């Protein structure tokens, strides 16, 4: 039986469009029909831009007929709702921005558009990207396409679920402490977090500015490489972007990992790991060894401090970043008697419980008398964590580990226990503190049929090697070709 158009990978769809097998309008319609059919149960989208998508698709067909061949010409994609899109509502999963229409577009989205993308819509997220399940969305939770009673992971859970349920060919997400890799792992798709400074954060609504990075969720590694090539690179609007040239990632995906040294950190293979996750990751490492990689044990000794350091740094930065939502400049404004009440009521009613928790924590750790004990100390320990990685990368080319200790948990299971929720990010957070790059690649299923993710981590700007190893692994295994 031939595949429905929505089932194609991005690169296969692009080649078919190029051959004239079908039009971008037909492809887009197939995705929109799929959304209409499935999203009532999954709830991946906060906003579907159907009319805009069909108009963009028609324009793409027109451009193609005039000989244009841009790398995403006519390809329907989704964008996490923390990225500004001019003229299209951008809520950050928060009630405070329910009716916010940005006056400009994020650089990463702009680059996709310039490469010919068709925008299908904006995906659900934990409020301001704070969470690991999308249950902190101010609108509704997203459901995992593999088991609707379970979470898709977060905070880019809408993007993960949209790609996994084939309601988008790929999607953008953001990763501050794991928010691209975790949903990719729980939803059985590929999730790439680039190095800090590789992709412009301009137009990404800031959560933890020293940790945030835009990433991609895709059906396979080739699609992820292609998208990174489009969005990466220096941007005058973000002074933290690196001037380093963008390698031709797609062309550097060779099958060969022979001689690559892959480190297994002792601290990531610990008690509490779901046995099936451990087994699947060990089997993945055997596959990589079978392909010629050299596997060595390493140590990242400060791993146990990453979670507390993250929750000091991220909340401190969040408390400052979120001060701009004051009921005056953006979005929701309460109907209050005077300006002070208006600040209090707008924020009090507009923000959800988790966001308030983070703002309070962050304000506390930055306050006079506590700054040295908490924030400054956290920054010092952050340096030690970064040094762990730097020293590991003198011995190995890449590091392998599970993405998360378990597969997707049940909706509601952790909502009343923030600490249990925070633990889902145990293996993803250290990399953000170090500013390095990582990827989640499907590596099997547990007894319940839930996907498991293998995490590969690379040094700063090591994306080409990371993608090459992920691609070699993927091509040697069947996991990426199974769909919910
Ligand atoms: N779950 C982590 C948090 O809540 C990471 C979120 C993210 O990467 N945006 O902060």
XYZ file of C-alpha atoms and ligand atoms in Angstrom:
494
model
C 0.000 0.000 0.000
C 1.394 3.401 -0.835
C 2.001 5.844 1.987
C -0.297 8.727 2.785
C 1.499 12.004 2.141
C 1.590 12.926 5.851
C 3.598 9.757 6.530
C 6.602 10.832 4.475
C 9.827 12.074 6.008
C 10.707 15.678 5.279
C 13.534 14.799 2.909
C 11.403 12.243 1.033
C 8.565 14.764 0.711
C 10.939 17.424 -0.593
C 12.312 15.067 -3.255
C 8.771 14.068 -4.272
C 7.699 17.729 -4.521
C 10.741 18.359 -6.655
C 9.816 15.471 -8.972
C 6.276 16.786 -9.205
C 4.699 13.659 -7.658
C 2.267 15.945 -5.816
C 1.944 19.617 -4.948
C 2.701 21.457 -1.718
C -1.018 22.244 -1.490
C -1.822 18.504 -1.603
C 0.866 17.738 0.966
C -0.350 20.518 3.258
C -3.950 19.388 2.897
C -2.906 15.865 3.886
C -1.295 17.214 7.076
C -4.305 19.434 7.841
C -6.661 16.459 7.371
C -4.469 14.422 9.683
C -4.627 17.190 12.295
C -8.428 17.332 11.954
C -8.598 13.567 12.363
C -6.167 13.049 15.255
C -5.614 16.229 17.229
C -8.969 16.042 18.973
C -7.388 13.246 21.031
C -3.742 14.304 21.130
C -4.137 18.075 21.662
C -0.733 18.939 20.275
C -1.705 22.282 18.742
C -2.726 25.485 20.498
C -3.317 27.225 17.167
C -3.726 25.716 13.696
C -3.078 28.183 10.890
C -4.895 26.261 8.147
C -5.694 29.173 5.848
C -2.242 30.653 6.111
C -0.704 27.208 5.511
C -2.689 26.644 2.310
C -1.795 30.124 1.046
C 1.899 29.517 1.806
C 1.693 26.117 0.108
C 0.174 27.662 -3.018
C 2.935 30.271 -3.026
C 5.534 27.485 -2.665
C 4.049 25.613 -5.637
C 4.242 28.803 -7.597
C 7.888 29.383 -6.673
C 8.760 25.799 -7.560
C 7.088 26.135 -10.939
C 9.452 29.050 -11.559
C 12.465 26.842 -10.866
C 13.121 27.643 -7.192
C 14.513 24.815 -5.045
C 14.794 26.209 -1.475
C 15.516 23.438 1.069
C 12.066 23.541 2.717
C 10.000 24.740 -0.214
C 6.440 23.596 0.471
C 7.254 21.586 3.622
C 4.592 21.835 6.398
C 6.104 22.339 9.850
C 4.942 23.210 13.361
C 6.496 25.694 15.779
C 6.444 25.599 19.577
C 4.337 28.423 20.955
C 7.246 30.089 22.751
C 8.601 31.359 19.416
C 7.275 34.668 18.157
C 5.406 34.594 14.866
C 4.376 37.938 13.425
C 0.604 38.114 13.045
C 0.078 34.649 14.572
C -0.937 34.346 18.229
C 1.935 33.333 20.510
C 0.814 32.280 23.990
C 3.824 30.510 25.562
C 1.164 28.156 26.953
C 0.189 30.959 29.321
C -3.137 32.665 29.934
C -1.243 35.914 30.381
C -0.486 35.870 26.629
C -3.794 34.386 25.472
C -4.392 37.130 22.897
C -0.811 38.212 22.246
C 0.050 38.724 18.568
C 3.789 39.417 18.175
C 4.894 42.278 15.959
C 7.913 40.306 14.708
C 9.084 36.768 13.935
C 11.824 34.803 15.715
C 14.999 34.437 13.647
C 14.792 30.618 13.597
C 11.212 30.731 12.310
C 12.108 33.465 9.860
C 14.906 31.293 8.461
C 12.517 28.356 8.024
C 10.090 30.670 6.243
C 12.833 32.029 4.007
C 13.675 28.409 3.108
C 10.079 27.885 1.984
C 8.341 26.352 5.024
C 4.562 26.116 5.288
C 3.488 26.952 8.863
C 0.819 24.539 10.133
C 0.469 26.124 13.551
C 1.797 26.622 17.059
C 2.252 23.722 19.436
C 1.372 23.291 23.080
C 3.955 23.744 25.800
C 4.256 23.872 29.546
C 3.666 27.494 30.533
C 6.781 29.483 29.534
C 8.493 26.116 28.898
C 8.542 25.292 32.615
C 7.818 21.617 32.944
C 8.417 18.100 31.689
C 4.950 16.922 30.679
C 2.905 19.807 29.098
C 0.572 19.471 32.080
C 1.662 22.971 33.117
C 0.097 24.415 29.968
C -2.464 27.079 30.859
C -4.799 25.575 28.226
C -4.818 21.762 28.230
C -2.331 18.922 28.490
C -1.083 17.159 25.370
C -1.440 13.380 25.215
C 1.205 10.907 24.109
C 0.248 9.416 20.716
C 1.599 5.998 21.808
C -0.713 5.891 24.817
C -3.224 8.675 25.274
C -3.264 8.159 29.049
C 0.395 9.217 29.200
C 2.264 12.500 28.877
C 4.288 13.322 25.753
C 7.070 14.806 27.880
C 7.773 18.499 27.993
C 8.036 21.231 27.703
C 7.984 20.891 23.876
C 5.362 18.135 24.251
C 3.089 19.595 21.588
C 5.926 19.505 19.054
C 6.925 15.961 20.067
C 3.365 14.669 19.851
C 2.690 16.496 16.561
C 5.686 14.837 14.889
C 5.002 11.433 16.477
C 1.338 11.469 15.397
C 2.454 12.661 11.933
C 0.577 15.941 12.226
C 3.717 17.854 11.141
C 6.734 16.773 9.102
C 8.948 18.227 11.838
C 8.728 20.926 14.490
C 10.763 23.476 16.385
C 11.060 23.223 20.142
C 13.166 24.852 22.825
C 15.456 23.137 25.315
C 16.458 24.822 28.574
C 16.918 21.651 30.620
C 15.797 18.888 28.273
C 12.618 20.169 26.695
C 13.463 18.978 23.179
C 15.168 15.688 24.098
C 12.628 14.526 26.692
C 9.518 14.779 24.480
C 11.495 13.285 21.598
C 12.345 10.330 23.824
C 8.816 9.881 25.210
C 7.259 10.228 21.741
C 9.771 8.104 19.805
C 11.114 10.813 17.473
C 14.496 12.483 16.997
C 15.190 15.576 19.127
C 18.267 17.743 18.646
C 19.455 20.369 21.128
C 22.169 22.437 19.468
C 25.087 23.977 21.354
C 24.448 27.253 23.136
C 25.036 30.004 20.572
C 24.533 27.793 17.515
C 20.943 28.981 16.868
C 19.705 32.520 17.443
C 17.378 32.977 20.412
C 15.967 36.219 18.990
C 12.205 35.956 19.255
C 12.314 32.952 21.583
C 10.465 34.132 24.680
C 13.189 33.871 27.303
C 13.010 31.391 30.177
C 16.612 30.848 31.373
C 18.614 32.953 28.939
C 21.990 31.311 29.640
C 20.473 27.840 29.075
C 17.789 28.284 26.392
C 18.420 26.923 22.941
C 16.045 26.295 20.044
C 16.073 22.727 18.765
C 14.279 20.494 16.295
C 12.010 17.473 16.600
C 12.022 15.337 13.469
C 11.122 11.939 12.055
C 14.728 10.976 11.455
C 18.288 12.210 11.846
C 18.582 13.333 8.224
C 15.599 15.644 8.665
C 17.061 17.014 11.905
C 20.398 17.708 10.178
C 18.666 19.481 7.324
C 16.655 21.708 9.673
C 19.666 22.566 11.808
C 21.481 23.657 8.652
C 18.649 26.085 7.939
C 18.246 27.633 11.409
C 21.884 27.700 12.621
C 24.317 30.563 12.337
C 25.182 33.997 13.607
C 22.449 36.592 13.982
C 23.034 40.301 14.614
C 19.892 40.241 16.818
C 21.445 37.747 19.284
C 24.919 38.645 20.482
C 25.394 35.172 21.986
C 25.290 33.468 18.569
C 28.612 32.078 17.414
C 30.332 33.411 14.290
C 31.540 29.873 13.458
C 30.509 28.844 9.937
C 27.619 26.372 9.663
C 28.904 23.025 8.340
C 26.868 21.270 5.626
C 25.377 18.895 8.239
C 23.300 16.856 5.784
C 26.291 16.131 3.598
C 28.385 15.054 6.574
C 26.099 12.157 7.490
C 28.253 9.253 6.435
C 27.493 5.762 7.674
C 30.822 5.438 9.341
C 31.512 5.734 13.076
C 34.644 3.584 12.972
C 37.204 4.792 15.475
C 34.841 7.239 17.213
C 35.347 7.089 20.968
C 32.077 7.008 22.901
C 32.091 7.531 26.656
C 29.622 5.974 29.086
C 29.388 8.073 32.250
C 29.135 5.930 35.393
C 26.895 8.559 36.979
C 24.182 8.089 34.323
C 23.748 4.344 34.768
C 22.433 4.304 38.278
C 19.825 2.706 40.460
C 16.313 3.895 39.738
C 16.771 3.527 36.010
C 13.845 1.593 34.548
C 15.428 -1.805 33.678
C 14.062 -1.742 30.121
C 15.563 1.701 29.554
C 18.923 0.457 30.771
C 18.722 -2.641 28.578
C 17.733 -0.689 25.461
C 20.505 1.870 25.926
C 23.100 -0.864 26.567
C 21.925 -2.635 23.415
C 22.250 0.640 21.475
C 25.805 1.016 22.703
C 26.539 -2.518 21.511
C 25.211 -1.543 18.082
C 27.537 1.465 17.989
C 30.441 -0.735 19.079
C 29.498 -3.212 16.359
C 29.709 -0.359 13.853
C 33.296 0.243 14.919
C 33.010 2.807 17.724
C 35.283 2.375 20.700
C 33.315 2.412 23.949
C 34.994 3.588 27.166
C 33.774 4.215 30.695
C 34.117 7.779 31.901
C 33.133 9.826 34.911
C 31.273 13.137 35.172
C 31.751 13.474 38.915
C 29.610 16.564 39.538
C 26.485 15.139 37.900
C 24.622 14.872 41.217
C 24.803 18.656 41.653
C 23.293 19.496 38.266
C 19.646 19.432 39.309
C 19.989 21.804 42.283
C 22.289 24.105 40.295
C 19.800 24.182 37.431
C 16.863 25.039 39.672
C 18.819 27.959 41.124
C 20.140 29.339 37.826
C 17.016 28.718 35.739
C 14.614 30.162 38.311
C 16.835 33.196 38.946
C 16.931 33.980 35.243
C 13.219 33.239 34.865
C 12.278 35.594 37.689
C 14.081 38.424 35.891
C 12.843 37.500 32.405
C 9.214 37.197 33.454
C 9.176 40.620 35.111
C 8.262 42.048 31.696
C 4.802 40.479 31.903
C 3.296 43.215 34.001
C -0.194 43.572 32.592
C 0.824 46.822 30.920
C 3.065 45.956 28.012
C 1.898 42.528 26.887
C -1.218 40.409 26.960
C -3.665 40.067 29.806
C -4.413 43.045 32.003
C -6.672 42.709 35.026
C -9.448 45.196 35.636
C -8.024 46.754 38.809
C -8.565 49.986 40.722
C -4.981 51.290 40.543
C -1.612 50.528 38.978
C -0.166 48.525 41.889
C -3.261 46.336 42.098
C -3.093 45.953 38.345
C 0.458 44.541 38.467
C -0.517 42.156 41.243
C -3.815 41.040 39.730
C -2.535 40.702 36.169
C 0.357 38.503 37.260
C -1.665 36.770 39.959
C -4.409 35.757 37.551
C -2.318 35.451 34.404
C 0.419 33.076 35.614
C -0.135 29.462 36.636
C 1.104 27.777 39.821
C 4.413 26.411 38.485
C 5.434 29.754 36.987
C 4.687 31.465 40.281
C 6.713 28.849 42.131
C 9.702 29.503 39.854
C 9.416 33.290 40.118
C 9.329 33.070 43.904
C 12.284 30.690 44.047
C 14.276 32.800 41.621
C 13.524 36.051 43.400
C 14.563 34.460 46.674
C 17.925 33.168 45.428
C 18.761 36.563 43.926
C 17.767 38.570 46.987
C 20.249 40.440 49.146
C 21.685 38.142 51.785
C 20.978 34.968 49.824
C 22.650 35.804 46.522
C 26.115 34.608 47.588
C 24.860 31.479 49.281
C 22.642 30.318 46.416
C 23.039 32.074 43.093
C 26.776 32.721 43.220
C 27.480 29.246 44.587
C 25.345 27.713 41.857
C 27.347 29.572 39.209
C 30.577 28.238 40.694
C 29.313 24.659 40.699
C 28.023 25.178 37.165
C 31.625 25.819 36.130
C 32.672 22.506 37.713
C 29.953 20.683 35.777
C 31.134 22.303 32.558
C 34.710 21.300 33.355
C 33.579 17.673 33.844
C 32.358 17.693 30.252
C 35.423 19.519 28.929
C 37.727 17.010 30.498
C 35.606 14.058 29.297
C 35.762 15.411 25.756
C 39.561 15.247 25.847
C 39.164 11.448 26.160
C 36.096 10.763 24.020
C 34.328 12.214 20.970
C 30.786 11.658 22.217
C 28.997 10.585 25.399
C 26.074 8.134 25.437
C 23.351 7.749 28.076
C 19.621 7.351 28.512
C 17.591 10.521 27.834
C 15.414 9.942 30.883
C 15.299 7.422 33.745
C 11.893 6.065 32.633
C 9.530 5.997 29.677
C 6.483 8.310 29.510
C 4.555 8.504 32.779
C 0.804 8.772 33.246
C -1.023 12.084 33.047
C -1.567 13.309 36.582
C 1.049 10.998 38.063
C 3.518 13.759 39.028
C 1.483 16.969 38.980
C 1.346 17.222 42.761
C 4.998 16.375 43.259
C 7.252 18.988 41.638
C 10.422 17.195 42.767
C 9.412 13.931 41.083
C 8.662 15.959 37.937
C 12.073 17.693 38.120
C 13.813 14.290 38.296
C 12.691 13.433 34.746
C 15.395 15.839 33.559
C 18.241 14.333 35.557
C 20.179 13.238 32.463
C 19.377 16.167 30.180
C 20.013 19.162 32.444
C 23.828 18.845 32.826
C 24.344 19.398 29.101
C 22.450 22.715 29.169
C 24.567 23.886 32.089
C 27.646 23.042 29.993
C 26.206 24.675 26.832
C 27.012 21.635 24.700
C 24.956 19.720 22.109
C 22.858 16.572 22.415
C 20.370 14.420 20.587
C 17.681 11.895 21.467
C 17.335 9.005 19.027
C 14.717 6.220 19.325
C 16.363 3.029 20.624
C 13.536 0.641 21.488
C 10.330 0.140 23.423
C 9.419 -1.014 26.912
C 6.973 -3.833 27.710
C 4.073 -1.365 27.505
C 5.083 -0.425 23.955
C 6.374 3.009 24.982
C 9.391 4.458 23.151
C 12.853 4.740 24.729
C 15.450 7.338 23.734
C 19.225 7.084 23.481
C 21.004 10.332 24.308
C 24.231 11.189 22.517
C 26.081 14.265 23.753
C 28.812 16.184 21.981
C 31.173 19.071 22.723
C 30.407 22.698 21.939
C 29.736 23.021 18.190
C 30.178 19.254 17.811
C 26.866 18.838 15.967
C 28.351 17.319 12.806
C 29.900 14.347 14.641
C 26.840 14.019 16.873
C 24.512 13.804 13.873
C 26.816 11.408 12.036
C 26.864 8.939 14.942
C 23.113 9.290 15.504
C 22.507 8.675 11.825
C 24.761 5.614 11.714
C 22.947 4.166 14.731
C 19.528 4.958 13.291
C 20.322 3.391 9.931
C 21.466 0.191 11.655
C 18.255 -0.186 13.691
C 14.503 -0.373 12.933
C 13.173 1.946 15.651
C 12.746 5.136 13.660
C 10.394 3.468 11.183
C 7.701 2.576 13.753
C 4.759 4.893 14.248
C 2.074 5.220 16.880
N 11.747 20.466 32.800
C 12.733 21.497 32.921
C 12.115 22.694 33.585
O 11.000 22.619 33.941
C 13.288 21.849 31.567
C 12.357 22.672 30.763
C 12.926 23.123 29.462
O 13.917 22.585 28.975
N 12.340 24.159 28.934
O 12.710 23.711 33.753
